[in-house]
XYZ file of C-alpha atoms in Angstrom:
211
model
C 147.036 93.786 113.193
C 147.974 91.530 116.048
C 145.607 90.216 118.786
C 147.153 92.485 121.306
C 146.795 95.443 119.198
C 143.124 94.666 118.764
C 142.752 94.211 122.537
C 144.348 97.488 123.102
C 142.150 99.251 120.668
C 139.130 97.602 122.368
C 140.130 98.637 125.672
C 140.781 102.234 124.650
C 137.481 102.433 123.003
C 135.707 101.101 126.208
C 137.835 103.426 128.437
C 136.865 106.376 126.157
C 133.152 105.434 126.428
C 133.437 105.257 130.437
C 135.122 108.662 130.420
C 132.259 110.140 128.277
C 129.722 108.747 130.491
C 128.352 106.102 128.404
C 126.397 103.793 130.379
C 125.889 99.986 130.761
C 123.461 100.020 127.723
C 126.231 101.003 125.376
C 128.674 98.575 126.972
C 126.015 95.790 126.267
C 126.442 96.446 122.585
C 130.134 96.045 122.281
C 131.326 94.228 119.333
C 132.365 90.629 119.315
C 135.958 89.502 119.070
C 137.294 87.697 115.973
C 137.804 84.599 118.210
C 134.121 84.628 119.373
C 132.952 85.034 115.738
C 135.318 82.188 114.494
C 133.802 79.969 117.256
C 130.174 80.938 116.006
C 131.270 80.071 112.457
C 132.592 76.767 113.363
C 129.530 75.764 115.633
C 127.105 77.030 112.760
C 129.127 74.966 110.210
C 129.482 78.242 107.946
C 132.283 76.762 105.954
C 130.218 73.652 104.985
C 127.157 75.805 104.142
C 129.093 77.900 101.920
C 130.802 74.925 100.167
C 127.159 73.574 99.505
C 126.091 76.693 97.615
C 129.126 76.486 95.117
C 127.635 73.512 93.002
C 124.224 75.358 92.788
C 125.954 78.476 91.548
C 128.010 76.416 88.989
C 124.740 74.848 87.681
C 123.322 78.306 87.269
C 126.464 79.290 85.507
C 126.178 76.456 82.950
C 122.534 77.081 82.324
C 123.526 80.805 81.421
C 126.219 79.639 79.020
C 123.816 77.259 77.326
C 121.176 80.161 76.894
C 123.836 82.335 75.433
C 124.750 79.675 72.910
C 121.353 78.224 72.157
C 120.376 78.494 68.551
C 123.856 79.466 67.405
C 125.970 77.466 64.831
C 129.249 77.508 66.584
C 132.304 76.295 64.895
C 134.492 73.773 66.762
C 137.108 76.618 67.329
C 134.342 78.752 68.744
C 132.766 75.961 70.944
C 136.269 75.380 72.372
C 136.663 78.997 73.174
C 133.291 79.012 74.969
C 134.259 76.062 77.015
C 137.452 77.500 77.825
C 135.703 80.652 79.043
C 133.363 78.679 81.205
C 136.165 76.706 82.725
C 137.950 79.888 83.710
C 134.701 81.330 85.119
C 134.182 78.391 87.222
C 137.646 78.457 88.639
C 137.208 82.283 89.379
C 133.994 81.602 91.227
C 135.479 78.768 93.229
C 138.474 80.924 94.261
C 136.295 83.917 95.174
C 134.065 81.929 97.280
C 136.675 79.664 98.896
C 136.761 79.722 102.663
C 140.065 81.354 102.670
C 138.705 84.303 100.722
C 135.313 84.497 102.558
C 136.370 83.897 106.168
C 137.682 87.454 106.750
C 134.416 88.942 105.015
C 132.305 86.826 107.492
C 134.159 87.991 110.538
C 133.840 91.502 109.311
C 130.213 91.388 108.561
C 129.292 89.424 111.827
C 131.255 92.210 113.691
C 129.323 94.896 112.027
C 126.107 93.178 112.696
C 126.001 91.460 115.891
C 127.058 92.307 119.438
C 129.108 90.252 121.614
C 126.164 89.001 123.539
C 124.251 87.960 120.264
C 127.252 85.960 119.205
C 127.515 84.275 122.592
C 123.931 83.231 122.508
C 123.972 82.092 118.888
C 127.166 80.119 119.714
C 125.425 78.595 122.680
C 122.495 77.515 120.585
C 124.371 75.863 117.789
C 126.693 74.159 120.226
C 123.553 72.604 121.989
C 121.823 69.335 120.900
C 118.871 71.215 119.367
C 121.164 73.478 117.406
C 123.152 70.604 115.998
C 119.861 68.802 115.161
C 118.714 71.820 113.288
C 121.987 71.862 111.488
C 121.710 68.267 110.559
C 118.230 68.821 109.306
C 118.701 72.070 107.333
C 119.531 70.245 103.983
C 116.441 68.260 104.075
C 114.447 71.381 105.188
C 115.634 73.209 102.196
C 114.880 70.376 99.980
C 111.312 70.042 101.232
C 110.887 73.718 101.165
C 111.917 73.982 97.596
C 109.702 70.997 96.649
C 106.594 72.766 98.286
C 107.114 76.092 96.576
C 107.459 74.205 93.208
C 104.174 72.564 93.762
C 102.551 75.805 94.624
C 104.101 77.608 91.650
C 103.274 74.978 88.930
C 99.538 75.799 88.692
C 100.194 79.604 88.616
C 103.036 78.874 85.818
C 100.584 76.830 83.895
C 97.747 79.480 83.986
C 100.375 82.204 83.144
C 101.462 79.926 79.993
C 97.871 79.481 78.915
C 97.279 83.240 79.015
C 100.403 83.899 77.089
C 99.314 81.459 74.367
C 95.990 83.082 74.175
C 97.483 86.503 73.583
C 100.006 84.998 70.936
C 97.327 83.515 68.859
C 94.786 86.337 69.123
C 94.569 88.461 65.871
C 95.260 92.042 66.338
C 92.280 94.189 65.497
C 93.206 97.088 63.127
C 92.542 100.472 64.591
C 89.804 102.593 62.686
C 91.163 105.219 60.165
C 90.917 108.858 61.289
C 89.125 110.737 58.466
C 88.356 114.567 58.342
C 84.828 115.714 59.013
C 84.379 116.450 55.239
C 85.464 112.947 54.257
C 83.185 111.478 56.789
C 80.187 113.324 55.386
C 81.052 112.403 51.773
C 81.318 108.826 52.873
C 77.890 108.953 54.550
C 76.131 110.665 51.625
C 76.025 107.523 49.336
C 74.694 105.542 52.009
C 71.792 107.802 52.602
C 70.971 107.965 48.881
C 70.897 104.165 48.710
C 68.382 103.879 51.433
C 66.095 106.585 50.053
C 63.346 104.904 47.946
C 62.487 106.542 44.490
C 58.906 107.557 43.908
C 57.263 105.689 41.021
C 55.995 108.064 38.320
C 52.281 108.849 38.264
C 50.274 106.982 35.799
C 48.354 108.967 33.121
C 44.495 108.262 32.923
C 42.857 108.148 29.586
C 39.079 108.677 29.107
C 37.292 106.942 26.200
C 34.934 109.091 24.118
C 31.288 107.950 23.981
C 30.136 107.082 20.551
């Protein structure tokens, strides 16, 4: 669709809104034009931000492949096949996340999410000195944030690991067997007999005759 056609449709929607009595509040939420969104994407360095995420995704992908093949004795042919799959997967991810493929998606999502006034305000900020400074510091910010999160999580992970070791080394106690009432009574009878003392037989008394 050409730019003139988009402008015609936008003008048609606005004219229909005016005819239906839609006031200035609705007009303030008009969607941004593709040109406005592209200017915002350029000012916010969206392409560079997207490109910086690809190596991280590739690293996660390599870790997943290592986990899948860990502990398996692969033949050289199987290893070559796995390496080929990993290479093709990397190429697919790079193609899918290329700016050429993702830019239309960005424009669509921004158009559905933000109004024209929102896009103008964000563009103004990112084009300002403060906005550029924030973008310059964003990689360092993310690095420091991840380091702080790791430092906070290490004690928790150590505690969890200790608890898991305790559970794994603890011997499981067998459950007591369920017996019928008669069986329980029979089992208890010998115990009662064993605890009952037998009475000693009475001694006979003998009387000596007087001579």
